[in-house]
mmCIF file of C-alpha atoms in Angstrom:
data_model
loop_
_atom_site.group_PDB
_atom_site.id
_atom_site.type_symbol
_atom_site.label_atom_id
_atom_site.label_comp_id
_atom_site.label_asym_id
_atom_site.label_seq_id
_atom_site.Cartn_x
_atom_site.Cartn_y
_atom_site.Cartn_z
ATOM 1 C CA MET F 1 -17.967 -1.126 15.264
ATOM 2 C CA THR F 2 -15.806 -3.690 13.512
ATOM 3 C CA SER F 3 -12.635 -2.715 11.746
ATOM 4 C CA ALA F 4 -12.456 -2.827 8.000
ATOM 5 C CA ALA F 5 -10.915 -5.984 6.527
ATOM 6 C CA ALA F 6 -7.598 -5.812 4.583
ATOM 7 C CA ILE F 7 -7.775 -5.271 0.915
ATOM 8 C CA ALA F 8 -5.001 -6.573 -1.420
ATOM 9 C CA PHE F 9 -4.862 -6.876 -5.154
ATOM 10 C CA GLU F 10 -2.442 -7.466 -8.000
ATOM 11 C CA LEU F 11 -1.574 -4.469 -10.212
ATOM 12 C CA ARG F 12 -2.250 -5.458 -13.778
ATOM 13 C CA PRO F 13 -1.996 -3.058 -16.715
ATOM 14 C CA SER F 14 -5.420 -1.940 -18.056
ATOM 15 C CA ALA F 15 -5.858 -2.635 -21.802
ATOM 16 C CA LEU F 16 -9.055 -0.542 -21.692
ATOM 17 C CA LEU F 17 -7.195 2.566 -20.448
ATOM 18 C CA ARG F 18 -4.490 2.141 -23.021
ATOM 19 C CA ALA F 19 -7.111 1.771 -25.854
ATOM 20 C CA ILE F 20 -8.983 4.846 -24.673
ATOM 21 C CA ALA F 21 -5.793 6.928 -24.544
ATOM 22 C CA TRP F 22 -4.896 5.799 -28.141
ATOM 23 C CA ILE F 23 -8.377 6.677 -29.394
ATOM 24 C CA VAL F 24 -8.191 10.093 -27.841
ATOM 25 C CA SER F 25 -4.757 10.628 -29.335
ATOM 26 C CA VAL F 26 -5.864 9.632 -32.863
ATOM 27 C CA LEU F 27 -8.853 11.908 -32.521
ATOM 28 C CA ALA F 28 -6.497 14.794 -31.507
ATOM 29 C CA VAL F 29 -4.350 14.204 -34.645
ATOM 30 C CA LEU F 30 -7.502 14.007 -36.847
ATOM 31 C CA ALA F 31 -8.760 17.297 -35.292
ATOM 32 C CA LEU F 32 -5.436 18.898 -36.259
ATOM 33 C CA TRP F 33 -5.693 17.774 -39.838
ATOM 34 C CA PHE F 34 -9.364 18.708 -40.224
ATOM 35 C CA SER F 35 -8.781 22.219 -38.728
ATOM 36 C CA GLY F 36 -7.389 25.180 -40.523
ATOM 37 C CA LEU F 37 -3.803 23.682 -40.021
ATOM 38 C CA ARG F 38 -4.320 21.395 -43.003
ATOM 39 C CA GLU F 39 -3.563 24.479 -45.116
ATOM 40 C CA THR F 40 -0.061 24.450 -43.730
ATOM 41 C CA PRO F 41 0.774 20.702 -43.775
ATOM 42 C CA TRP F 42 4.250 21.147 -42.277
ATOM 43 C CA LEU F 43 2.741 22.685 -39.190
ATOM 44 C CA ALA F 44 -0.049 20.085 -38.940
ATOM 45 C CA ALA F 45 2.582 17.331 -39.379
ATOM 46 C CA GLY F 46 4.678 18.882 -36.570
ATOM 47 C CA ALA F 47 1.801 19.262 -34.253
ATOM 48 C CA SER F 48 0.703 15.662 -35.038
ATOM 49 C CA GLY F 49 4.164 14.442 -34.249
ATOM 50 C CA VAL F 50 4.176 16.218 -30.934
ATOM 51 C CA VAL F 51 0.721 14.712 -30.061
ATOM 52 C CA LEU F 52 1.842 11.251 -30.961
ATOM 53 C CA PHE F 53 5.165 11.620 -29.010
ATOM 54 C CA VAL F 54 3.417 12.722 -25.894
ATOM 55 C CA ALA F 55 0.847 9.944 -26.340
ATOM 56 C CA LEU F 56 3.609 7.324 -26.612
ATOM 57 C CA HIS F 57 5.296 8.776 -23.568
ATOM 58 C CA ARG F 58 2.164 8.921 -21.417
ATOM 59 C CA ILE F 59 0.673 5.620 -22.457
ATOM 60 C CA GLY F 60 3.975 3.888 -21.654
ATOM 61 C CA ARG F 61 3.804 5.275 -18.159
ATOM 62 C CA LEU F 62 0.402 3.690 -17.640
ATOM 63 C CA GLN F 63 2.112 0.302 -17.365
ATOM 64 C CA PRO F 64 2.884 -0.582 -13.735
ATOM 65 C CA ARG F 65 6.401 -1.846 -14.069
ATOM 66 C CA ARG F 66 7.852 -1.710 -10.637
ATOM 67 C CA TRP F 67 4.955 -2.430 -8.362
ATOM 68 C CA GLN F 68 3.246 -5.783 -8.574
ATOM 69 C CA ARG F 69 0.815 -5.884 -5.662
ATOM 70 C CA VAL F 70 -0.886 -3.399 -3.319
ATOM 71 C CA GLY F 71 -2.337 -3.979 0.142
ATOM 72 C CA TRP F 72 -4.256 -1.868 2.576
ATOM 73 C CA ASN F 73 -4.498 -3.467 5.956
ATOM 74 C CA ALA F 74 -7.165 -2.990 8.732
ATOM 75 C CA GLU F 75 -5.026 -0.409 10.483
ATOM 76 C CA GLY F 76 -4.956 1.775 7.420
ATOM 77 C CA VAL F 77 -1.400 1.095 6.337
ATOM 78 C CA TRP F 78 -0.700 0.843 2.611
ATOM 79 C CA THR F 79 1.975 -1.559 1.323
ATOM 80 C CA LEU F 80 3.537 -1.931 -2.091
ATOM 81 C CA LEU F 81 5.186 -5.157 -3.241
ATOM 82 C CA ASP F 82 7.752 -4.776 -6.043
ATOM 83 C CA GLU F 83 9.107 -7.291 -8.574
ATOM 84 C CA SER F 84 11.902 -8.318 -6.241
ATOM 85 C CA ARG F 85 9.195 -9.280 -3.667
ATOM 86 C CA SER F 86 10.194 -6.592 -1.132
ATOM 87 C CA LEU F 87 7.480 -4.685 0.724
ATOM 88 C CA THR F 88 7.447 -0.914 1.057
ATOM 89 C CA ALA F 89 4.994 1.089 3.181
ATOM 90 C CA ALA F 90 3.065 3.854 1.450
ATOM 91 C CA GLN F 91 0.865 6.752 2.426
ATOM 92 C CA LEU F 92 -2.357 7.699 0.755
ATOM 93 C CA LEU F 93 -2.162 11.148 -0.830
ATOM 94 C CA GLY F 94 -5.600 11.181 -2.407
ATOM 95 C CA TRP F 95 -8.061 9.402 -4.582
ATOM 96 C CA HIS F 96 -10.770 10.162 -7.165
ATOM 97 C CA ALA F 97 -13.596 8.144 -8.570
ATOM 98 C CA LEU F 98 -14.115 8.879 -12.289
ATOM 99 C CA GLY F 99 -17.084 6.769 -13.474
ATOM 100 C CA LEU F 100 -15.927 3.112 -13.150
ATOM 101 C CA MET F 101 -12.261 4.073 -12.658
ATOM 102 C CA LEU F 102 -10.558 4.674 -9.312
ATOM 103 C CA LEU F 103 -7.530 6.825 -9.365
ATOM 104 C CA VAL F 104 -5.494 6.306 -6.153
ATOM 105 C CA ARG F 105 -2.378 8.295 -5.422
ATOM 106 C CA LEU F 106 0.192 6.965 -3.015
ATOM 107 C CA ARG F 107 3.625 7.965 -1.850
ATOM 108 C CA SER F 108 6.207 5.254 -0.900
ATOM 109 C CA GLU F 109 8.503 5.452 2.052
ATOM 110 C CA ALA F 110 11.284 6.563 -0.366
ATOM 111 C CA GLY F 111 9.096 9.408 -1.517
ATOM 112 C CA GLU F 112 8.252 7.943 -4.910
ATOM 113 C CA GLY F 113 4.830 8.887 -6.244
ATOM 114 C CA VAL F 114 2.639 5.906 -7.286
ATOM 115 C CA THR F 115 -0.643 6.393 -9.178
ATOM 116 C CA LEU F 116 -2.956 3.465 -9.538
ATOM 117 C CA TYR F 117 -5.476 3.440 -12.379
ATOM 118 C CA LEU F 118 -8.071 0.830 -11.379
ATOM 119 C CA LEU F 119 -10.591 -0.062 -14.087
ATOM 120 C CA PRO F 120 -12.964 -2.968 -14.513
ATOM 121 C CA ASP F 121 -10.502 -4.875 -16.641
ATOM 122 C CA ASN F 122 -7.658 -4.804 -14.158
ATOM 123 C CA LEU F 123 -9.449 -5.020 -10.781
ATOM 124 C CA ASP F 124 -12.529 -7.182 -10.097
ATOM 125 C CA GLY F 125 -15.783 -5.421 -9.201
ATOM 126 C CA ALA F 126 -16.083 -6.648 -5.570
ATOM 127 C CA THR F 127 -12.548 -5.505 -4.688
ATOM 128 C CA ARG F 128 -13.109 -2.131 -6.401
ATOM 129 C CA ARG F 129 -16.329 -1.578 -4.509
ATOM 130 C CA ARG F 130 -14.811 -2.522 -1.124
ATOM 131 C CA LEU F 131 -11.884 -0.153 -1.901
ATOM 132 C CA ARG F 132 -14.147 2.695 -2.901
ATOM 133 C CA VAL F 133 -16.338 2.325 0.198
ATOM 134 C CA ARG F 134 -13.333 2.206 2.459
ATOM 135 C CA LEU F 135 -11.655 5.176 0.771
ATOM 136 C CA ALA F 136 -14.916 7.105 1.217
ATOM 137 C CA GLN F 137 -14.975 6.207 4.880
ATOM 138 C CA GLU F 138 -11.338 7.196 5.315
ATOM 139 C CA ALA F 139 -12.062 10.583 3.799
ATOM 140 C CA LEU F 140 -14.732 11.242 6.384
ATOM 141 C CA ARG F 141 -12.409 10.541 9.279
ATOM 142 C CA PRO F 142 -10.763 13.579 10.994
ATOM 143 C CA ALA F 143 -7.227 14.319 9.843
ATOM 144 C CA SER F 144 -5.646 13.791 13.264
ATOM 145 C CA ARG F 145 -5.555 10.292 14.608
#
């Protein structure tokens, strides 16, 4: 059996994910105002402010600022390349496929958690398919190697 080829890709922010998050946030604010809270406008305004604050905070965290590139070699070692062009090894913690999105959780050597949100607008289809197949194969392997 041949070993899996290395997979490497640039981490680009997903405009689609940010747009979906904003739409959900606006719908949450509208739901507050169309509920019984509209009879107490100060409470609805406060809850709306909290929703928008959390949305701003969370959507800002969707931008990959530090890590620029990710690689997974044939031996199963993950690497992260930061903006200063230094490589850091990482360990796969887990992954999920949610429709067309892949959510990959890594931990760097320094213990920093890295979550990758990979959608069709920030990762090409062929790379996403190869990554998904390889992740599924990795999940089937026994834990001890």
